[in-house]
Amino acid sequence: MKTWIAAIRSEKIKLRRSYVLGLAVIDPLLCVLIGLMSDLGTAPEAWNMLFTIMIALHALFFLPILTGIFAALVCRYEHAGGGWKQILSLPVTRNVLYTSKFVIVASLVALNQVLFFATVLGVGLIKGLDVSLIPWGDFGMKLLAGFVACLPLAALQLFVSAWWSSFAAPMVLNVIFTIPNMLVVNSEVFGPYYPWAQPMLVMMRAGGEYDFGAFGLPLETLLITIGGSSLVFILAGLTYFNRKAV
Amino acid sequence: MTNFMIETRNLTKKYKGTSAVNALNLSIPQGEIYGFLGPNGAGKTTTIRMLLGLIKPDSGLVRMFDQDLKKDRISILRRVGSLVEYPSYYGHLNAIENLETIRSILNVDKIRIDEVLHTVGLTKDAKRPVKGYSLGMKQRLGIASALLGSPELLILDEPTNGLDPSGILEIRELIKQMPKQQGITVLVSSHLLSEVEQMASSVGIINEGKMIFQDSMPNLQRQAGSEIHISLSQPEAAMIIAREQGCFPRLHQDQLIFKGIDNGQIARLVAALVDARHSIYRVEERRKSLEQLFMTMTANANSAERSIVEAPRGAGLRKEVAQ
C-alpha cells in the first residue's frame, strides 16, 4: 500500500507542466457554447434539459476521447525519454506501477467530470435558472455513473498505450472508435458492450425518457457489463505489462 | 559463502534463434570496479537488462547480494542503482522534479537530491527543464538518479557514450571515486578497452554473447601483451646494452621494442642507456588495440572457455584485491 501511494505520487509529479492536459479545457468550452445557444425556458425541468443538452457532446465524444488522451499521456513520457527501463529498475512491482497509472487516468477523468459539472452550473446561472431547483442528487448520480462507465475504456486505452510506443497511434485508434458512437448507442445489441459508448449510455439514463436503442437497458445490466469489462481489460493489461520486455 | 555482488550462471537469452547472451558466467566481487567490455552487439546491454529484471533470461540464474533475482527482485533492486544504454529522463520536468519522481518511490530523504546533484555537478542547472540539457548533462542526471538511493551496487551501461573528452574525464573520475569513498561496487560496460583500463580493477570481456575473458585488470594487461618502445640515438649499440641488462628487444624502425618487462627493468635499462651516453627521445608503452586483443582471444576462445569452466576465477582475483 505504501509503495502504491509512492508510485501514484511519482506519477503526479510527472504530470506537471503537461500541456496535453490543457486539451481537457476544450471539452467544457465547447459544451458551454452548446449550453448557451440552447433555449431552455423557465420550466422546472430546465436544469435537466440543460444537463442533457450539454451531455450530448460531452459524453458522446469528449469523455471517451479525453479518456484515451489521458491514458496515452501517462505512457507517453515513459516511451519518449526511456522512462520504462528506469522505473522498472526501481524497487517496485510492475503491478503497482501499472495500477498507479490507471488510478491517475481515472482521477483525470473524475476531474474532467467535475469540471464539466462546474460549466453546467455556470451556464445555468448565466441563463438565470433557479439555483434552488438544481437536482443535485440526480446530477451527482449521472456524473458518477459516467465516470465509472469510462473505466473499461481507460483500462483498454492504457493497455494499448503501454503496448504501442507511439503517442498518436492509440489516440487515433480511440478517435476512430469514438466516431461511430452516434450509431452504436442506438443499437441494443452492440451498444452496451461498446466501451466508447458506455459513458453516453449511462449518463443519459434519466428516468426512462430515453428508451430507444441501447438506452432502454436497465442501469444494472450496464453496470455489470462495465464492471466486468474493466476487470478483463485491467487484467489483460497487467498480464501484458508483466511480460513486457524493456 | 561467496562475497560476489553479482553472479550469473549459464545466463542465456535468445532472440529469434540466435543467442544474444550465451551461457554467461559473470562474477563480480565486492568493492570492485568491474569493466564489462565487448564490441557493440556483443550482449552487454542484454546482460545488464537481465541483471535488472527488465527482460527475462531464457535460462540460467542471476544472483545478486547472494539472493536469487527471480525471487527477491524488489529487495535486490533497492540496493542497486542503474543507468541503462542512454539516460532516461522526463524532458518537461527539471532535474529536481526528475529526481523527485524516483525519490518518492525509493523513499529516501529529500536532502539526497541536493547531494546527488552536487556529486554530478548539476546544482546550477537543476531548475531548467531537462529537454534543454546537453547529452553530457542528461548522462550526469542519469548517474545522479542511479546514485539517489545510496546503492551498494551501481550498474552503468556505457556511461561515457556520446560525451566529449571533458565529460568523459568527469564521469570517469566520478566512477573511480565510488568504491573508495562510499564502498560501492560498480559494473561499468564499455566498448573501449582504453576507457575500461583507466577505471576498472577487474574486467570481463564478452564477444558474441560469450565471456571470453574474466580476470583482474593487471592480468588482462599481461594478456594484452603491452610493449615498451624506446626510441633513442644509436639503436644498434643500445641493443647490446639491453642484452647486458637481461632484456631482449627487437629493433624496428630505429626503436627498441621490449615485450613483457616490468617497471624495475625499464628503470635499470634507461639508467644504463643514459650512462652509455645514448640520447633517449621517448619511452612509451604500446598496447594491442581491443580489436587485436579480440582476434587473439577469439582465436583461443575454445581453450579459454575451457579454462574458465575448469577454474572458476575469483580466488585469484580476491588475492589481487587484497594486495
XYZ file of C-alpha atoms in Angstrom:
569
model
C 0.000 0.000 0.000
C 2.837 2.364 0.879
C 4.669 1.703 -2.369
C 1.411 2.211 -4.199
C 0.931 5.685 -2.734
C 4.565 6.428 -3.519
C 4.099 5.318 -7.124
C 0.975 7.471 -7.509
C 2.879 10.439 -6.077
C 5.631 9.812 -8.567
C 3.103 9.792 -11.428
C 1.583 13.024 -10.187
C 4.955 14.765 -10.397
C 5.366 13.601 -13.986
C 2.088 15.300 -14.934
C 3.420 18.735 -14.012
C 3.687 21.131 -16.920
C 1.997 18.663 -19.263
C 0.467 20.880 -21.873
C -1.569 17.988 -23.190
C -3.715 18.350 -20.094
C -4.743 21.721 -21.495
C -6.741 19.815 -24.112
C -9.141 18.914 -21.343
C -10.366 22.523 -21.384
C -11.732 22.193 -24.929
C -14.441 19.878 -23.625
C -16.130 22.292 -21.180
C -15.528 25.241 -23.530
C -17.436 23.694 -26.422
C -20.083 22.339 -24.083
C -20.568 25.870 -22.758
C -21.242 27.122 -26.282
C -23.863 24.447 -26.863
C -25.405 25.202 -23.498
C -25.554 28.946 -24.109
C -27.144 28.512 -27.523
C -29.908 26.292 -26.203
C -33.381 27.552 -25.499
C -34.368 26.382 -22.047
C -37.345 28.449 -20.964
C -38.063 28.582 -17.257
C -39.734 25.226 -16.723
C -38.781 23.304 -13.546
C -37.016 20.725 -15.749
C -34.819 23.419 -17.264
C -31.781 22.217 -15.327
C -32.311 18.674 -16.577
C -32.747 19.909 -20.125
C -29.543 21.917 -19.961
C -27.670 18.958 -18.487
C -28.924 16.607 -21.190
C -28.063 19.019 -23.973
C -24.556 19.501 -22.690
C -24.054 15.795 -22.027
C -24.747 15.001 -25.646
C -21.443 16.461 -26.724
C -19.543 15.723 -23.525
C -20.392 12.065 -23.034
C -20.753 11.111 -26.661
C -17.410 12.493 -27.839
C -15.209 14.328 -25.387
C -15.329 11.936 -22.482
C -14.171 8.876 -24.478
C -11.602 10.880 -26.437
C -10.151 12.541 -23.356
C -10.012 9.210 -21.549
C -7.855 7.954 -24.406
C -5.688 11.055 -24.296
C -5.106 10.722 -20.554
C -4.151 7.058 -20.945
C -1.755 7.884 -23.779
C -0.300 10.750 -21.763
C 0.707 8.685 -18.731
C 2.579 6.340 -21.062
C 3.963 8.987 -23.390
C 6.633 10.364 -21.100
C 7.825 6.843 -20.373
C 8.073 5.945 -24.057
C 9.687 9.249 -25.021
C 12.558 9.504 -22.556
C 13.299 5.852 -21.907
C 11.359 6.059 -18.668
C 10.173 2.445 -18.692
C 13.610 0.997 -18.127
C 14.230 3.487 -15.363
C 11.034 2.961 -13.387
C 11.117 -0.795 -13.928
C 14.618 -0.881 -12.433
C 13.272 0.677 -9.259
C 12.229 -1.423 -6.287
C 8.563 -1.501 -7.184
C 6.491 -4.241 -8.776
C 5.085 -3.886 -12.249
C 1.572 -4.433 -10.891
C 1.929 -1.423 -8.615
C 3.300 0.762 -11.405
C 0.583 -0.189 -13.845
C -2.302 0.181 -11.446
C -0.978 3.510 -10.201
C -1.010 4.752 -13.783
C -4.591 3.524 -14.058
C -5.515 5.419 -10.896
C -4.017 8.574 -12.387
C -6.030 8.171 -15.597
C -9.200 7.547 -13.585
C -8.506 10.609 -11.425
C -8.085 12.784 -14.504
C -11.414 11.510 -15.857
C -13.039 12.278 -12.495
C -11.531 15.747 -12.557
C -12.928 16.199 -16.035
C -16.413 15.276 -14.785
C -16.140 17.837 -12.004
C -15.003 20.466 -14.489
C -17.950 19.614 -16.719
C -20.375 19.879 -13.842
C -18.976 23.283 -12.952
C -19.601 24.508 -16.505
C -23.177 23.192 -16.402
C -23.798 25.141 -13.226
C -22.117 28.199 -14.716
C -24.223 28.123 -17.872
C -27.374 27.582 -15.791
C -26.598 30.650 -13.702
C -25.892 32.754 -16.795
C -29.195 31.610 -18.227
C -30.855 32.715 -14.997
C -32.099 29.303 -13.899
C -33.309 28.940 -10.326
C -30.467 27.687 -8.126
C -32.870 26.124 -5.617
C -34.184 23.795 -8.350
C -30.853 22.124 -9.081
C -31.398 18.335 -8.841
C -28.109 17.666 -7.015
C -28.756 14.009 -6.353
C -29.715 13.246 -9.914
C -26.754 15.122 -11.373
C -24.372 13.547 -8.905
C -25.544 10.063 -9.818
C -25.157 10.718 -13.520
C -21.699 12.212 -13.185
C -20.577 9.335 -11.006
C -22.087 6.730 -13.337
C -20.461 8.461 -16.308
C -17.121 8.326 -14.548
C -17.490 4.629 -13.787
C -18.500 3.988 -17.394
C -15.168 5.433 -18.536
C -13.141 2.884 -16.564
C -13.272 -0.010 -19.074
C -12.213 2.370 -21.815
C -9.459 3.794 -19.603
C -8.181 0.275 -18.912
C -8.317 -0.655 -22.593
C -6.570 2.506 -23.738
C -3.923 2.184 -21.038
C -3.205 -1.333 -22.258
C -2.829 -0.148 -25.857
C -0.815 2.928 -24.869
C 1.620 0.908 -22.786
C 1.990 -1.518 -25.674
C 2.489 0.910 -28.548
C 5.414 3.242 -28.157
C 3.736 5.859 -30.336
C 1.716 8.597 -28.688
C -0.514 9.231 -31.690
C -1.445 5.654 -32.618
C -3.541 4.811 -29.546
C -5.266 8.194 -29.798
C -6.085 7.746 -33.468
C -7.475 4.327 -32.671
C -9.518 5.869 -29.902
C -10.951 8.599 -32.119
C -11.767 6.100 -34.879
C -13.777 4.041 -32.433
C -15.408 7.084 -30.862
C -16.827 8.490 -34.088
C -19.406 5.708 -34.683
C -20.740 6.300 -31.154
C -23.768 8.108 -32.522
C -24.808 4.941 -34.346
C -23.722 2.458 -31.760
C -25.787 3.966 -28.940
C -28.873 3.192 -30.981
C -28.037 -0.476 -31.163
C -29.489 -2.632 -28.447
C -27.098 -5.443 -29.407
C -23.727 -3.711 -29.553
C -24.238 -0.533 -27.553
C -23.899 -1.961 -24.067
C -20.670 -3.775 -24.950
C -19.026 -0.922 -26.789
C -16.622 0.758 -24.322
C -16.694 4.057 -26.225
C -20.483 4.293 -25.978
C -20.878 3.274 -22.359
C -20.319 6.762 -20.860
C -23.088 8.166 -23.039
C -25.486 5.321 -22.332
C -25.011 5.589 -18.606
C -25.111 9.367 -18.347
C -28.219 9.684 -20.499
C -30.242 7.257 -18.475
C -32.544 9.550 -16.637
C -35.934 8.387 -15.541
C -36.511 6.359 -18.699
C -37.225 9.214 -21.093
C -34.707 7.634 -23.435
C -35.877 4.140 -24.098
C -34.811 3.581 -27.664
C -31.842 1.558 -28.760
C -29.392 0.660 -26.027
C -30.771 3.437 -23.840
C -33.621 1.175 -22.810
C -31.437 -1.283 -20.935
C -31.605 -1.310 -17.169
C -28.737 0.507 -15.467
C -27.789 -2.632 -13.512
C -27.139 -4.568 -16.711
C -24.913 -1.768 -17.949
C -23.001 -1.545 -14.707
C -22.364 -5.279 -14.619
C -21.042 -5.106 -18.183
C -18.885 -2.128 -17.269
C -17.501 -3.702 -14.114
C -16.787 -6.972 -15.869
C -15.076 -5.439 -18.864
C -12.998 -3.113 -16.644
C -11.707 -6.133 -14.816
C -10.953 -8.017 -18.028
C -9.092 -5.079 -19.596
C -7.093 -4.339 -16.445
C -6.067 -7.969 -16.080
C -5.146 -8.183 -19.758
C -3.066 -5.014 -19.421
C -1.354 -6.304 -16.289
C -0.558 -9.626 -17.924
C 0.974 -7.844 -20.866
C 2.848 -5.334 -18.711
C 4.350 -8.031 -16.503
C 5.815 -9.699 -19.568
C 6.814 -6.524 -21.346
C 10.492 -6.644 -22.312
C 12.094 -3.267 -21.792
C 29.661 -18.425 1.098
C 30.694 -16.105 -1.654
C 31.160 -12.401 -1.469
C 30.224 -11.778 -5.049
C 27.901 -8.864 -5.617
C 26.751 -10.289 -8.915
C 26.979 -13.857 -10.000
C 25.355 -15.359 -13.062
C 25.331 -18.991 -14.033
C 24.822 -20.050 -17.634
C 22.774 -16.963 -18.319
C 21.249 -17.264 -21.783
C 18.981 -15.081 -23.870
C 17.984 -15.921 -27.407
C 16.448 -13.646 -29.993
C 14.931 -15.457 -32.942
C 17.143 -18.465 -32.541
C 20.459 -16.665 -32.210
C 21.907 -16.266 -28.760
C 22.386 -12.648 -27.706
C 23.831 -13.943 -24.471
C 25.116 -17.475 -24.347
C 25.759 -19.346 -21.084
C 27.321 -16.338 -19.441
C 29.085 -16.751 -16.114
C 29.680 -13.395 -14.562
C 31.215 -12.928 -11.137
C 31.789 -9.519 -9.668
C 33.437 -9.282 -6.255
C 32.538 -6.590 -3.756
C 34.276 -3.222 -3.896
C 35.488 -3.647 -7.447
C 35.050 -1.519 -10.497
C 34.231 -4.222 -12.976
C 34.741 -3.282 -16.591
C 32.329 -5.139 -18.843
C 33.975 -4.980 -22.203
C 32.863 -6.002 -25.646
C 32.147 -4.687 -29.123
C 28.737 -3.269 -29.974
C 26.171 -6.026 -30.137
C 28.226 -8.427 -28.043
C 25.434 -8.776 -25.478
C 26.475 -6.270 -22.840
C 23.209 -4.381 -22.662
C 21.175 -7.584 -22.921
C 23.093 -8.962 -19.945
C 22.591 -5.775 -17.953
C 18.875 -5.806 -18.711
C 18.651 -9.313 -17.395
C 20.522 -8.271 -14.245
C 17.874 -5.623 -13.622
C 14.937 -7.871 -14.450
C 13.938 -5.730 -17.429
C 13.948 -8.831 -19.605
C 13.700 -12.419 -18.538
C 16.522 -14.833 -19.332
C 15.650 -17.934 -21.353
C 17.727 -19.978 -18.975
C 20.333 -19.554 -16.298
C 20.496 -17.938 -12.919
C 21.199 -14.447 -11.624
C 22.268 -13.991 -8.033
C 22.925 -10.582 -6.546
C 23.883 -9.979 -2.909
C 23.518 -13.744 -2.545
C 19.830 -13.547 -3.371
C 18.009 -15.020 -6.320
C 16.880 -12.277 -8.695
C 13.779 -14.211 -9.661
C 12.575 -14.468 -6.079
C 13.878 -11.311 -4.420
C 13.853 -8.825 -7.255
C 12.408 -5.935 -5.288
C 14.752 -6.208 -2.315
C 17.719 -6.573 -4.686
C 16.736 -3.564 -6.768
C 16.512 -1.440 -3.643
C 20.275 -1.836 -3.297
C 21.086 -1.240 -6.967
C 21.400 1.983 -8.927
C 21.446 1.753 -12.693
C 21.806 3.610 -15.945
C 20.934 1.509 -18.985
C 22.023 2.382 -22.523
C 21.031 6.026 -22.716
C 19.832 8.242 -19.888
C 16.138 8.185 -19.054
C 14.518 11.464 -18.305
C 11.262 13.384 -18.400
C 12.041 16.294 -20.699
C 9.247 18.565 -19.499
C 10.448 18.384 -15.900
C 13.554 19.941 -14.390
C 16.324 17.925 -12.764
C 14.895 18.203 -9.263
C 11.451 17.059 -10.400
C 13.004 14.221 -12.363
C 14.818 13.022 -9.276
C 11.709 13.582 -7.184
C 9.766 11.022 -9.283
C 12.388 8.444 -8.329
C 12.860 9.648 -4.787
C 9.212 9.179 -3.916
C 9.452 5.514 -4.901
C 12.813 4.907 -3.234
C 11.512 6.718 -0.159
C 14.855 8.325 0.691
C 15.449 11.670 2.345
C 14.848 14.816 0.289
C 18.379 16.001 1.043
C 19.692 13.205 -1.207
C 18.502 15.130 -4.261
C 20.775 18.063 -3.436
C 23.584 15.672 -2.608
C 23.500 13.722 -5.858
C 23.049 16.881 -7.921
C 26.131 18.235 -6.234
C 28.034 14.998 -6.842
C 27.408 15.134 -10.583
C 27.764 18.919 -10.751
C 24.253 19.798 -11.869
C 23.275 22.050 -8.972
C 23.460 25.151 -11.122
C 21.140 23.795 -13.828
C 18.796 21.923 -11.514
C 15.813 24.180 -12.190
C 15.950 24.064 -16.007
C 13.740 21.671 -17.995
C 15.821 18.630 -18.862
C 14.911 18.694 -22.554
C 17.252 21.676 -22.881
C 20.184 19.729 -21.431
C 23.187 18.613 -23.439
C 23.772 14.888 -23.742
C 26.512 15.104 -21.136
C 24.188 16.772 -18.675
C 21.482 14.176 -19.286
C 24.075 11.500 -18.713
C 25.065 13.112 -15.443
C 21.423 13.354 -14.435
C 21.148 9.633 -15.207
C 24.059 8.939 -12.905
C 22.508 11.172 -10.259
C 19.308 9.099 -10.499
C 21.333 5.926 -10.138
C 23.036 7.278 -7.015
C 19.866 8.609 -5.423
C 19.037 5.513 -3.387
C 22.601 5.250 -1.977
C 23.077 1.921 -3.763
C 25.649 -0.681 -2.815
C 25.931 -1.689 -6.430
C 25.996 0.649 -9.386
C 25.313 -0.670 -12.882
C 26.306 1.769 -15.595
C 25.859 0.829 -19.232
C 28.208 2.792 -21.481
C 28.109 5.856 -19.225
C 30.564 7.847 -21.333
C 28.896 7.104 -24.656
C 28.490 10.252 -26.720
C 30.301 12.511 -24.273
C 33.030 14.965 -25.151
C 36.532 14.430 -23.714
C 35.992 16.613 -20.667
C 32.680 14.901 -19.992
C 34.346 11.502 -20.282
C 37.036 12.583 -17.847
C 34.479 13.862 -15.364
C 32.388 10.713 -15.438
C 35.483 8.554 -15.166
C 36.730 10.410 -12.112
C 33.265 10.165 -10.603
C 33.166 6.410 -11.111
C 36.670 5.902 -9.768
C 35.707 7.617 -6.505
C 32.757 5.331 -5.815
C 34.486 2.302 -4.278
C 36.934 4.480 -2.347
C 34.515 6.961 -0.855
C 31.345 5.004 -0.451
C 32.318 1.380 -0.813
C 30.120 1.000 -3.857
C 30.724 -1.845 -6.266
C 30.490 -0.680 -9.868
C 29.709 -2.590 -13.025
C 30.538 -0.396 -15.981
C 30.192 -1.532 -19.567
C 32.097 -0.125 -22.484
C 33.320 -0.986 -25.933
C 36.585 0.853 -25.371
C 39.451 -1.028 -23.799
C 41.352 2.185 -23.076
C 38.421 3.519 -21.112
C 37.893 0.399 -19.053
C 41.617 0.242 -18.465
C 41.590 3.648 -16.864
C 38.996 2.874 -14.258
C 38.370 -0.826 -13.826
C 40.079 -3.076 -11.314
C 38.720 -6.218 -12.894
C 37.365 -6.935 -16.299
C 35.133 -9.279 -18.224
C 35.260 -9.449 -21.996
C 32.213 -10.601 -23.879
C 32.032 -11.433 -27.543
C 29.013 -12.779 -29.408
C 27.273 -13.398 -26.110
C 30.093 -15.412 -24.635
C 32.507 -14.488 -21.898
C 35.940 -14.912 -23.395
C 37.991 -13.426 -20.589
C 37.319 -12.604 -16.970
C 40.044 -11.650 -14.581
C 41.767 -8.758 -12.859
C 42.951 -5.755 -14.834
C 46.681 -6.476 -14.349
C 46.158 -9.952 -15.747
C 44.412 -8.566 -18.791
C 47.246 -6.135 -19.323
C 49.633 -9.063 -19.272
C 47.423 -10.799 -21.827
C 47.120 -7.730 -23.959
C 50.893 -8.005 -24.266
C 51.898 -4.438 -23.853
C 55.184 -3.452 -25.389
C 57.667 -0.773 -24.400
C 59.014 1.221 -27.329
C 62.207 3.190 -26.755
C 63.415 5.487 -29.456
C 66.975 6.697 -28.967
C 70.220 7.510 -30.676
C 72.386 4.662 -31.981
C 69.854 1.907 -31.515
C 72.185 -0.895 -32.636
C 74.674 -0.137 -29.877
C 71.799 0.151 -27.426
C 70.731 -3.395 -28.291
C 73.955 -4.687 -26.777
C 73.469 -2.737 -23.572
C 69.928 -4.015 -23.323
C 71.125 -7.607 -23.646
C 73.661 -6.997 -20.904
C 70.708 -5.901 -18.740
C 68.940 -9.137 -19.471
C 66.324 -7.686 -21.834
C 65.996 -8.916 -25.380
C 64.449 -6.277 -27.608
C 63.820 -6.349 -31.281
C 64.768 -3.463 -33.474
C 62.089 -1.864 -35.566
C 62.355 1.494 -37.340
C 65.173 2.631 -35.051
C 63.176 1.776 -31.987
C 63.894 -0.871 -29.422
C 60.808 -2.866 -28.692
C 60.558 -4.797 -25.436
C 57.919 -7.300 -24.563
C 56.875 -8.235 -21.065
C 59.290 -6.204 -18.988
C 58.374 -4.683 -15.654
C 58.900 -1.234 -14.195
C 62.145 -2.136 -12.414
C 63.707 -3.473 -15.574
C 62.738 -0.389 -17.546
C 64.230 1.882 -14.902
C 67.529 -0.003 -14.818
C 67.646 -0.166 -18.599
C 67.044 3.534 -19.081
C 69.681 4.363 -16.456
C 72.204 2.108 -18.225
C 71.406 3.650 -21.604
C 71.853 7.155 -20.252
C 75.151 6.152 -18.667
C 76.260 4.924 -22.082
C 75.550 8.393 -23.489
C 72.561 7.442 -25.619
C 70.095 10.226 -26.163
C 66.675 8.920 -25.239
C 63.907 10.581 -27.199
C 60.953 8.739 -25.847
C 59.915 5.734 -23.814
C 56.373 4.690 -24.490
C 54.080 1.837 -23.789
C 52.067 0.470 -26.661
C 49.227 -1.932 -26.245
C 47.428 -4.099 -28.628
C 44.157 -2.491 -29.551
C 40.975 -4.105 -28.394
C 40.429 -5.425 -31.898
C 43.766 -7.164 -31.900
C 43.110 -8.487 -28.436
C 39.789 -9.815 -29.573
C 41.407 -11.511 -32.509
C 43.849 -13.296 -30.253
C 41.184 -14.104 -27.714
C 38.534 -15.336 -30.099
C 41.208 -17.426 -31.793
C 41.882 -19.018 -28.429
C 38.236 -18.884 -27.492
C 37.811 -22.611 -27.219
C 40.719 -23.186 -24.910
C 39.997 -20.023 -22.944
C 36.414 -21.086 -22.451
C 37.522 -24.402 -21.116
C 39.847 -22.778 -18.635
C 37.063 -20.539 -17.356
C 34.811 -23.510 -16.817
C 37.519 -25.553 -15.189
C 38.772 -22.882 -12.833
C 36.032 -20.518 -11.768
C 38.051 -17.475 -11.053
C 37.598 -15.324 -8.014
C 40.144 -16.793 -5.664
C 42.991 -15.281 -7.632
C 41.154 -12.073 -8.074
C 40.421 -11.650 -4.425
C 44.072 -12.142 -3.647
C 44.870 -9.374 -6.020
C 42.327 -7.093 -4.450
C 43.795 -7.741 -1.040
C 47.242 -6.703 -2.143
